[in-house]
Short mmCIF file of C-alpha atoms in Angstrom, two decimals:
data_model
loop_
_atom_site.label_atom_id
_atom_site.label_comp_id
_atom_site.label_asym_id
_atom_site.label_seq_id
_atom_site.Cartn_x
_atom_site.Cartn_y
_atom_site.Cartn_z
CA MET A 1 -13.39 28.14 9.69
CA LEU A 2 -16.11 29.71 7.89
CA ILE A 3 -17.33 33.48 10.32
CA ASP A 4 -20.98 34.34 10.75
CA SER A 5 -21.71 38.00 9.18
CA SER A 6 -23.99 38.27 11.42
CA SER A 7 -22.48 37.44 14.57
CA SER A 8 -20.08 39.78 16.37
CA LEU A 9 -17.29 40.02 15.97
CA ASP A 10 -16.41 39.17 20.10
CA ASP A 11 -18.55 36.08 18.38
CA ASP A 12 -15.78 35.19 15.87
CA LEU A 13 -12.87 36.28 17.68
CA GLU A 14 -14.40 33.60 20.76
CA MET A 15 -15.66 30.98 18.58
CA ILE A 16 -11.41 30.95 17.26
CA ALA A 17 -10.10 31.25 20.86
CA VAL A 18 -12.47 28.06 22.01
CA ALA A 19 -11.03 25.62 18.35
CA SER A 20 -7.35 26.78 19.49
CA ILE A 21 -7.60 25.20 22.95
CA LYS A 22 -10.41 22.34 20.82
CA ILE A 23 -6.52 21.78 18.67
CA SER A 24 -3.93 22.19 22.63
CA ALA A 25 -5.97 19.68 23.90
CA ALA A 26 -6.30 17.17 21.29
CA MET A 27 -2.19 18.04 20.23
CA ARG A 28 -1.00 17.62 24.45
CA MET A 29 -3.08 14.03 24.18
CA LEU A 30 -1.20 12.99 20.82
CA VAL A 31 2.66 14.62 21.60
CA TYR A 32 2.48 14.46 25.47
CA ARG A 33 0.52 11.08 25.94
CA VAL A 34 -1.24 13.28 28.14
CA VAL A 35 -4.25 11.33 29.73
CA ALA A 36 -7.85 13.13 29.19
CA ASP A 37 -9.03 13.82 32.97
CA VAL A 38 -5.88 16.08 33.57
CA ILE A 39 -6.04 17.99 30.50
CA ASP A 40 -8.24 20.60 32.62
CA GLU A 41 -4.74 21.46 34.41
CA TYR A 42 -3.87 22.99 30.84
CA VAL A 43 -6.32 23.78 29.36
CA ARG A 44 -9.83 24.04 31.19
CA ILE A 45 -11.46 21.69 29.39
CA GLY A 46 -13.23 18.87 30.92
CA GLU A 47 -12.55 15.27 30.65
CA SER A 48 -15.38 14.05 27.98
CA THR A 49 -14.91 17.78 25.88
CA ALA A 50 -11.39 17.05 25.79
CA ILE A 51 -11.63 12.63 24.16
CA LYS A 52 -14.10 14.49 21.45
CA CYS A 53 -11.89 16.50 20.70
CA LEU A 54 -9.35 14.40 19.85
CA LYS A 55 -11.83 11.89 17.84
CA LYS A 56 -12.55 14.93 15.91
CA PHE A 57 -8.69 16.29 15.60
CA VAL A 58 -7.68 12.68 14.64
CA ARG A 59 -10.68 11.43 12.04
CA THR A 60 -10.68 15.78 10.60
CA VAL A 61 -6.22 14.72 9.97
CA ILE A 62 -7.30 11.70 8.15
CA ALA A 63 -10.14 12.97 6.16
CA ILE A 64 -8.11 16.75 5.54
CA PHE A 65 -4.22 13.81 4.45
CA ASN A 66 -5.64 10.42 3.59
CA ASN A 67 -6.06 10.39 0.00
CA GLU A 68 -2.16 12.52 -0.17
CA TYR A 69 -0.77 10.37 2.27
CA SER A 70 -2.14 7.18 2.36
CA LEU A 71 -2.08 5.39 -1.17
CA SER A 72 1.00 3.62 -2.29
CA PRO A 73 2.90 5.62 -5.33
CA ASN A 74 2.12 5.74 -7.88
CA ASP A 75 4.63 5.87 -11.39
CA ASN A 76 5.72 9.46 -11.19
CA ASP A 77 6.13 8.96 -7.73
CA ILE A 78 8.27 4.99 -8.52
CA VAL A 79 10.11 7.71 -10.91
CA ARG A 80 11.08 10.09 -8.52
CA LEU A 81 12.13 7.33 -5.82
CA LEU A 82 14.25 5.85 -8.72
CA THR A 83 15.83 9.01 -9.91
CA GLU A 84 16.04 9.89 -7.04
CA GLY A 85 17.46 6.60 -5.30
CA GLU A 86 20.09 6.29 -9.15
CA HIS A 87 21.76 9.88 -7.75
CA ARG A 88 23.05 8.60 -4.01
CA GLY A 89 24.41 5.36 -5.72
CA PHE A 90 21.61 2.75 -4.97
CA PRO A 91 19.52 2.64 -8.29
CA GLU A 92 15.72 1.24 -7.91
CA ILE A 93 15.14 1.32 -5.02
CA LEU A 94 12.27 1.91 -3.25
CA GLY A 95 12.81 3.53 0.51
CA SER A 96 14.31 1.96 3.35
CA ILE A 97 11.79 -0.62 5.88
CA ASP A 98 11.84 -0.89 9.45
CA CYS A 99 9.97 -1.75 12.20
CA MET A 100 9.53 -0.04 15.81
CA HIS A 101 7.90 0.14 19.29
CA TRP A 102 5.49 2.53 19.91
CA LYS A 103 4.84 2.51 24.15
CA TRP A 104 1.95 1.85 25.36
CA LYS A 105 1.96 4.08 28.20
CA ASN A 106 -2.28 3.82 29.27
CA TYR A 107 -3.28 0.54 28.45
CA PRO A 108 -5.88 -2.01 29.60
CA VAL A 109 -3.79 -4.29 31.94
CA ALA A 110 -5.80 -7.22 31.07
CA TRP A 111 -3.90 -7.22 28.13
CA GLU A 112 -0.45 -6.40 28.93
CA GLY A 113 0.25 -9.46 28.28
CA MET A 114 -0.94 -9.24 24.51
CA TYR A 115 2.07 -6.50 24.14
CA VAL A 116 5.22 -7.07 26.16
CA GLY A 117 7.94 -8.76 23.75
CA HIS A 118 11.55 -7.38 23.59
CA VAL A 119 10.95 -4.56 24.71
CA LYS A 120 9.33 -5.05 28.13
CA GLU A 121 6.53 -2.51 28.87
CA PRO A 122 3.51 -2.49 26.27
CA THR A 123 4.10 -1.09 22.99
CA LEU A 124 2.53 -1.14 19.47
CA ILE A 125 5.18 -1.62 16.10
CA LEU A 126 5.05 0.48 13.55
CA GLU A 127 5.98 -0.95 10.23
CA ALA A 128 7.38 2.46 7.84
CA VAL A 129 9.33 2.02 4.48
CA ALA A 130 10.68 5.39 4.15
CA SER A 131 12.24 7.87 1.09
CA TYR A 132 15.75 9.19 1.22
CA ASP A 133 13.21 12.30 1.91
CA LEU A 134 11.93 11.41 4.90
CA TRP A 135 8.51 10.82 2.89
CA ILE A 136 6.71 6.79 4.27
CA TRP A 137 4.50 6.16 1.73
CA HIS A 138 3.48 2.74 3.75
CA ALA A 139 2.56 2.33 6.89
CA PHE A 140 1.52 -0.30 8.78
CA PHE A 141 0.78 -0.04 12.51
CA GLY A 142 -1.68 -1.33 15.87
CA LEU A 143 0.48 -5.38 15.91
CA LEU A 144 1.22 -6.57 19.60
CA GLY A 145 4.09 -5.48 20.57
CA SER A 146 4.32 -9.00 21.52
CA HIS A 147 5.65 -9.24 18.05
CA ASN A 148 8.78 -8.80 15.97
CA ASP A 149 9.71 -7.73 12.98
CA ILE A 150 9.73 -10.99 11.37
CA ASN A 151 5.71 -11.39 12.68
CA VAL A 152 5.05 -7.95 11.13
CA LEU A 153 6.75 -9.10 7.71
CA ASP A 154 4.28 -11.61 7.36
CA ARG A 155 1.24 -10.56 7.93
CA SER A 156 2.34 -6.78 5.84
CA LEU A 157 -0.51 -6.14 3.05
CA LEU A 158 3.42 -4.95 1.15
CA PHE A 159 5.10 -8.33 1.09
CA LYS A 160 1.88 -9.99 1.16
CA ASP A 161 1.88 -8.14 -2.38
CA LEU A 162 5.02 -8.20 -3.45
CA SER A 163 4.74 -12.76 -2.77
CA LYS A 164 2.52 -12.59 -5.36
CA GLY A 165 4.28 -10.64 -7.60
CA CYS A 166 1.96 -8.05 -7.16
CA ALA A 167 4.97 -4.23 -7.61
CA PRO A 168 5.94 -1.55 -8.74
CA LEU A 169 7.35 -2.33 -12.43
CA VAL A 170 11.22 -1.93 -12.79
CA ASN A 171 13.60 -2.92 -14.69
CA TYR A 172 16.71 -3.50 -13.61
CA SER A 173 20.05 -6.04 -14.03
CA ILE A 174 23.31 -6.74 -11.46
CA ASN A 175 25.98 -9.01 -11.77
CA GLY A 176 23.68 -10.58 -14.75
CA HIS A 177 20.15 -10.82 -13.32
CA ASN A 178 17.89 -8.56 -14.44
CA TYR A 179 15.23 -8.06 -11.45
CA THR A 180 11.54 -6.86 -12.81
CA MET A 181 10.67 -5.42 -8.92
CA GLY A 182 13.23 -2.44 -7.02
CA TYR A 183 14.64 -3.73 -3.48
CA TYR A 184 14.18 -1.77 0.10
CA LEU A 185 17.33 -1.32 2.98
CA THR A 186 16.66 -3.67 5.77
CA ASP A 187 18.95 -4.21 9.11
CA GLY A 188 19.52 -7.50 9.66
CA ILE A 189 16.74 -9.38 11.47
CA TYR A 190 15.00 -9.12 7.95
CA PRO A 191 14.91 -12.63 5.75
CA LEU A 192 17.36 -13.35 2.47
CA TRP A 193 15.12 -12.04 0.14
CA SER A 194 15.66 -10.83 -3.04
CA THR A 195 13.78 -7.17 -2.68
CA LEU A 196 15.42 -6.87 1.14
CA VAL A 197 19.09 -5.93 0.99
CA LYS A 198 21.31 -5.55 4.07
CA THR A 199 24.54 -3.95 4.95
CA ILE A 200 27.47 -4.99 5.13
CA PRO A 201 27.98 -6.30 9.05
CA TYR A 202 31.94 -6.66 9.26
CA PRO A 203 33.63 -4.44 5.69
CA GLN A 204 36.74 -5.37 5.15
CA GLU A 205 37.57 -4.09 2.09
CA ASN A 206 37.25 -0.13 0.90
CA ASN A 207 34.02 -0.49 -1.04
CA HIS A 208 31.69 -2.36 1.71
CA LYS A 209 33.16 -0.07 4.31
CA ASN A 210 31.78 2.33 1.60
CA PHE A 211 28.15 -0.21 0.62
CA ALA A 212 28.38 0.24 4.86
CA LYS A 213 28.80 3.45 6.07
CA ALA A 214 26.07 5.06 3.06
#
């Protein structure tokens, strides 16, 4: 924050205090899903001001971090992902992919049917790819909760590129077969694609058990 040299110390401290209150209001709505009209019970900010604070906070976070966290991995990132994957026993892995249902508490009642799926509550779906150190380098958010992992996959920009053969270039060989695209760890609901590796559901042999445990 830039402080006006002509202003008094009391004014500057007041500005900092007000800014902290506004950030607290935005964080409370985001973290605890508190509605705007009850914010004044905690931080003494009116409903309309709380909504403005939330919108400005979100826009500011996007403006500051978008270029760093919303970009696809560059060549250096790919090398790091592959190197770490190999150290952990998964050579040429690019990450783990899965979907989660984000419960939508204060949804418009007229939209309820579109957003209710197997969770039995209105949700929004987040598809994400994360690396071993929880770097989420792909996120696809906002689809209706009535979808599942499969129809999300059909709409995912990541796998739209994969279906066209557009993917980070890697070269490796497994059991005599050459591959030029990395792979992702998934759960059992995903289709049988060469870029998706699932666990072994009922492992019997030791090497299968070790793979499933990893």
